[in-house]
XYZ file of C-alpha atoms in Angstrom:
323
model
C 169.545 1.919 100.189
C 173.287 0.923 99.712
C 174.283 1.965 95.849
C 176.872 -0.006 94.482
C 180.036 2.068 93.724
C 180.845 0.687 90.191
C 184.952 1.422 89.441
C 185.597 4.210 86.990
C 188.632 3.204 84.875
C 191.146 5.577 84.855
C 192.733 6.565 81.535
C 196.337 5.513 81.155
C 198.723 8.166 79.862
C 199.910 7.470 76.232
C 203.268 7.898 75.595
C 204.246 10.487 73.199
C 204.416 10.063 69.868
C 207.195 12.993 69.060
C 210.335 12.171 70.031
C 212.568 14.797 71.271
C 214.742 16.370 68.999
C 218.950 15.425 69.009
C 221.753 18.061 68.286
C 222.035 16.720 64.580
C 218.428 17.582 63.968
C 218.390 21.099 65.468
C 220.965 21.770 63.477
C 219.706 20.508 60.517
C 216.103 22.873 61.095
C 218.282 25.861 61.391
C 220.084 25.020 58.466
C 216.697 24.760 56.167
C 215.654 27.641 58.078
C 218.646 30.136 57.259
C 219.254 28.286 53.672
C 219.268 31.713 51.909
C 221.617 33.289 54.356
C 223.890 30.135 53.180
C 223.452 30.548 49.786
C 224.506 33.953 50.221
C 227.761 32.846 52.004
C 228.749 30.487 49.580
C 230.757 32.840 46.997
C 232.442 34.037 50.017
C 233.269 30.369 50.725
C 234.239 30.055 47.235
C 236.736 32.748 47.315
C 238.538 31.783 50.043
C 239.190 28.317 48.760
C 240.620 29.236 45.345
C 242.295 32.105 45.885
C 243.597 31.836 49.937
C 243.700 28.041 50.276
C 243.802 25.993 47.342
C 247.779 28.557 47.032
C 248.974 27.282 49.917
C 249.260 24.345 48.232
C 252.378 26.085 46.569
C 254.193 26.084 49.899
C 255.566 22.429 48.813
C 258.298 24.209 46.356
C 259.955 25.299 49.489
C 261.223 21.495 50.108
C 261.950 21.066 46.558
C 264.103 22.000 43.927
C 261.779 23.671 41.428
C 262.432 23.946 38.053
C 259.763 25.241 35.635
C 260.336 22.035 33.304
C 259.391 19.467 35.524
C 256.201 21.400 38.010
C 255.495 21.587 41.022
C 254.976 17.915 41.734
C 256.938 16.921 39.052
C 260.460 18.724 40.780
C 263.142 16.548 42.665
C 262.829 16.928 46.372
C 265.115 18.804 48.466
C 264.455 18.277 52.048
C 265.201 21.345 53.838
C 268.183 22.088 51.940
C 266.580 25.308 50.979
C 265.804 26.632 54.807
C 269.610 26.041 54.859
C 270.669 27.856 52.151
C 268.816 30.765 52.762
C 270.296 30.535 56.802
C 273.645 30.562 55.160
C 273.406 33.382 53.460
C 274.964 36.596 54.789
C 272.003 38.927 54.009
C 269.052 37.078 55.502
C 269.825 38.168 58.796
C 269.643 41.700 57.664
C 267.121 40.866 55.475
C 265.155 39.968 58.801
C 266.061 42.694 60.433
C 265.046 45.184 58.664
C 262.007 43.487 58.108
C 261.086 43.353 61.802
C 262.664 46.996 61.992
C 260.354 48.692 59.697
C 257.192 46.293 61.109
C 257.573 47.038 64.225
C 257.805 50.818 64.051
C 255.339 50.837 61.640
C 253.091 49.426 64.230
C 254.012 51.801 66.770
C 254.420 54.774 65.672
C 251.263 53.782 63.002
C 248.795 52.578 66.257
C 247.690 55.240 68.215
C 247.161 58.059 65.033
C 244.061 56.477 64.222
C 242.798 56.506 67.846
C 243.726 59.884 68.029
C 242.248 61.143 64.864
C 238.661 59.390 65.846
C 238.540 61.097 69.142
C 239.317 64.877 67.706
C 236.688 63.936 65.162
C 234.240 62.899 67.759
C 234.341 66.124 69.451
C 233.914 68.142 66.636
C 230.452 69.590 66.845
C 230.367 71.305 63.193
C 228.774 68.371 61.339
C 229.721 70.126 57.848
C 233.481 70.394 59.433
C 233.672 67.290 60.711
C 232.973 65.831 57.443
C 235.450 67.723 55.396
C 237.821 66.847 58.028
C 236.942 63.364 57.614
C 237.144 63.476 53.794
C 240.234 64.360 53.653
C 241.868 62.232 55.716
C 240.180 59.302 54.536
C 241.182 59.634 51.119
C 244.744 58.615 50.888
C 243.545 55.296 51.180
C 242.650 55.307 47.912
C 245.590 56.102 46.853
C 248.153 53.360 45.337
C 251.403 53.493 46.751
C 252.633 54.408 43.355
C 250.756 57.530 43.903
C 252.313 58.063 46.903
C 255.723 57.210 45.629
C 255.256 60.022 43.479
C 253.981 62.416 45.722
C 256.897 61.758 47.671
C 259.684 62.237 45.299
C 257.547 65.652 44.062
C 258.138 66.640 48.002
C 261.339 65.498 49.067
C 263.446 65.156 45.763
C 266.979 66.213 45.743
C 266.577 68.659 42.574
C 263.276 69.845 42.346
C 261.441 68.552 45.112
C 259.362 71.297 46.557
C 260.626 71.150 50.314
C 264.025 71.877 48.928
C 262.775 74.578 46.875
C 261.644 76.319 49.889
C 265.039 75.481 51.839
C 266.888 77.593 48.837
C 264.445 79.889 48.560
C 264.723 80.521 52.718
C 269.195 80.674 51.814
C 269.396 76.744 52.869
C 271.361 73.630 51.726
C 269.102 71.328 50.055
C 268.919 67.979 51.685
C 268.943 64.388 50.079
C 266.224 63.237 51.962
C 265.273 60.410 50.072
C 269.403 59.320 50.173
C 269.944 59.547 53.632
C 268.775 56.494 56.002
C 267.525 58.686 58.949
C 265.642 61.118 56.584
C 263.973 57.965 54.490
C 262.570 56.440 57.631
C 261.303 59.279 58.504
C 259.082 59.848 55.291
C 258.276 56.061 55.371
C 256.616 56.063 58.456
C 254.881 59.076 57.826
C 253.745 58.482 54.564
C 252.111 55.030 56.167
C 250.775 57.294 58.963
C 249.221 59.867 56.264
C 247.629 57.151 53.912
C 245.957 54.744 56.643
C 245.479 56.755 59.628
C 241.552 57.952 57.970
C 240.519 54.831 57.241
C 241.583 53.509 60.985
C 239.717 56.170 62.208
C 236.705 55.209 60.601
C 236.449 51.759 62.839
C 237.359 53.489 65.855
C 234.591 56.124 65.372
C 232.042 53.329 64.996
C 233.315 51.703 68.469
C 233.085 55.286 70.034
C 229.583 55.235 68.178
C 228.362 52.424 70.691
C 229.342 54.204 73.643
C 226.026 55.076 76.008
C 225.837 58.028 76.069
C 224.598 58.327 79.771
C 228.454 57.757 80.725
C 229.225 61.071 79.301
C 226.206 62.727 80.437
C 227.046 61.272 84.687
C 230.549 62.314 83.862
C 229.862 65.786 82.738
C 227.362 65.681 85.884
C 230.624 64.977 88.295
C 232.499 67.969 86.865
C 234.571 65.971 84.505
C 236.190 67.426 81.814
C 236.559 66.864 78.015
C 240.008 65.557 78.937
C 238.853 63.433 81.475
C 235.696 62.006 79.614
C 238.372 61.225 76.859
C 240.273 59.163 78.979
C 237.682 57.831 81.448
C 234.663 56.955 79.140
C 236.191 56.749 75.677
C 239.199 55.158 75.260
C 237.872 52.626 78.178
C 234.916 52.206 76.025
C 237.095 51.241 72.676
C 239.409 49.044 74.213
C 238.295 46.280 72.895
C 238.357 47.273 69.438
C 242.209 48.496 70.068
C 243.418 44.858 71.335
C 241.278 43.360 68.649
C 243.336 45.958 65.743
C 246.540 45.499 67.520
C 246.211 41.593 67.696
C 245.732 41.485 64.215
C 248.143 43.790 63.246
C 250.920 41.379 65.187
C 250.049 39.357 62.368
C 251.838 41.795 59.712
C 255.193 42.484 62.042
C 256.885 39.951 59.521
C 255.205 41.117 56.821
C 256.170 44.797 55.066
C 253.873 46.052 52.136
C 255.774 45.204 49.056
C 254.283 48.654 47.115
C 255.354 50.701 49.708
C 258.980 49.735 50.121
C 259.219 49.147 46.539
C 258.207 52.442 45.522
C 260.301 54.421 48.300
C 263.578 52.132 48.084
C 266.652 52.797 46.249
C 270.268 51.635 46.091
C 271.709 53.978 48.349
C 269.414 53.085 51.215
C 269.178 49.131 50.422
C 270.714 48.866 53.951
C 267.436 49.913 55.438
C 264.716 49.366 53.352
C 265.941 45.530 51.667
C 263.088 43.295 53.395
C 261.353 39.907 52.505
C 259.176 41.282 50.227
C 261.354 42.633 47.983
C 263.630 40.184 48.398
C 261.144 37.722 47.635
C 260.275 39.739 44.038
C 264.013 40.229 42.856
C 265.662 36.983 44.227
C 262.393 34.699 43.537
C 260.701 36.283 40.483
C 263.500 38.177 38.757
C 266.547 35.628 39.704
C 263.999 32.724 38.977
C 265.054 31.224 42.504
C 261.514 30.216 43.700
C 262.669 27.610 45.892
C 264.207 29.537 48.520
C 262.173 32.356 48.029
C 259.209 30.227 48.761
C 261.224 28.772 51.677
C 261.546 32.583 52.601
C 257.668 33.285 52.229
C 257.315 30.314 54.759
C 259.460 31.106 57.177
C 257.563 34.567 57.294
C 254.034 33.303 57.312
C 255.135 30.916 60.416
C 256.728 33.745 62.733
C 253.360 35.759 61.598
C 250.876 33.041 63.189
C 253.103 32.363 66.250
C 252.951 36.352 67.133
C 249.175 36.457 66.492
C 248.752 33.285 68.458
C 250.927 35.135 71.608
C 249.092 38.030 71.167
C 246.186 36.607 71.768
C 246.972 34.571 74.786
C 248.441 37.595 76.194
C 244.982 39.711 75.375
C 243.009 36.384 76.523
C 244.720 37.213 80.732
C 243.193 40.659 80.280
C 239.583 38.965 79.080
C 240.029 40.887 75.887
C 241.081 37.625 73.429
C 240.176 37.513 69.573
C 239.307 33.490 70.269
């Protein structure tokens, strides 16, 4: 008996209903997902924009001719009649050079103290030392440079500054340290060394922090020693965090701390130790010439960005690159 084979229908597929999701929208879920994380952000936002941003907005009295009457937007324009006048004059070129002078050395003589001082302190094995240590040379940081200004003269006066004490007490000449150019640049890089080489340390000891360590453990294995781990495992290991600190810090070459010139300076030694900064405070804000002063600032903040910018290309061959 033949059975007739009736045709089952098959069921067509239904397209689906959700359509797949674009950029814009994953975006948008991981906004709405993350919302507090932005809400917490936004002060930080905030800051930025009025007190780094919305001031560079100032930079346009540099092509004017400003006058306190009139405002900012209210002054005369000037071109770049200012740029000029400040090339003409006889001390911006030592104004310049001392400012790239003092940067520069700052840098490196200032660089590799920090590395240093997080290494001995990561072989210290006494926790309760290693913390003193620690302690102590951390807290200069906290110090204002007026502080250290006065610690300074206390040292190294002329009269009754306590090194000199001790050089008369010994049957010695007293020495003018603070008066003498070579002396003066002596105790200003050291005194930058002494009040930021702690807190330096402190990011460096976190890098070394990350270090496995199995690498010390295989190296000890081999017969290395502390030496040897030092410079094998450890300072390989915090690399990055040195180009990263040293591209950064190309950033500042044009730039020398106002307080701590300032508070070191005086007329004998204005040779040495008259930069931008304080030329900026008593040509700009004492001489009320904020025009070239400004045009000074800007000329500054420019050579700062095109050494962090070379900087980083140079780090970005070696793979080690901030961006």
């Amino acid at each position: 008996m033949q059975m007739n084979k009736t045709a089952i229908p098959t069921p067509t597929l239904r397209k689906s209903a959700v359509k797949p999701k674009t950029a814009s929208t994953r975006h948008l879920a991981r906004w709405k997902s993350n919302w507090q994380l932005v809400l917490m952000f936004l002060p930080v936002v905030a800051f930025f924009i009025v007190f780094k941003y919305v001031p560079m907005l100032g930079n346009v009295i540099a092509f004017k001719q400003y006058n306190l009457m009139q405002g900012v937007w209210g002054s005369p324009w000037a071109g770049f009649d200012n740029f000029r006048m400040m090339m003409d004059n006889p001390q911006t070129l030592q104004i310049i050079r001392n400012t790239l002078f003092l940067s520069f050395f700052n840098i490196v003589i200032g660089f590799p103290f920090p590395v240093l001082v997080a290494v001995m302190l990561n072989e210290v094995r006494r926790l309760w030392f290693k913390k003193s240590i620690q302690t102590l040379v951390y807290l200069p940081h906290f110090f204002s440079w007026v502080i250290i200004g006065g610690i300074t003269v206390t040292l190294f006066g002329s009269q009754a500054g306590v090194v000199n004490r001790v050089i008369e007490y010994f049957g010695g000449t007293p020495v003018s340290f603070l008066y003498q150019v070579s002396t003066w640049l002596g105790i200003f890089f050291g005194s930058a060394v002494w009040k930021e080489a702690g807190f330096g340390a402190i990011i460096y000891l976190a890098a070394i922090g990350s270090i496995d360590p199995h690498l010390y453990e295989a190296a000890s294995i081999d017969g290395a020693s502390k030496i040897k781990q030092i410079r094998h495992v450890t300072l390989p290991g915090i690399m990055p965090v040195m180009i990263l600190m040293l591209i950064l810090s190309m950033g500042k070459v044009m730039e020398v701390g106002f307080d701590h010139v300032y508070n070191l300076q005086n007329a004998v030694v204005s040779s040495a130790s008259n930069v931008i900064s304080t030329y900026i405070y008593t040509t700009g804000i004492q001489g009320g010439m904020y025009s070239i002063t400004t045009a000074m600032g800007l000329f500054e903040a420019v050579i700062g960005l095109i050494l962090v910018l070379g900087a980083n290309r140079v780090a970005k061959k070696f793979n080690q690159s901030l961006w």
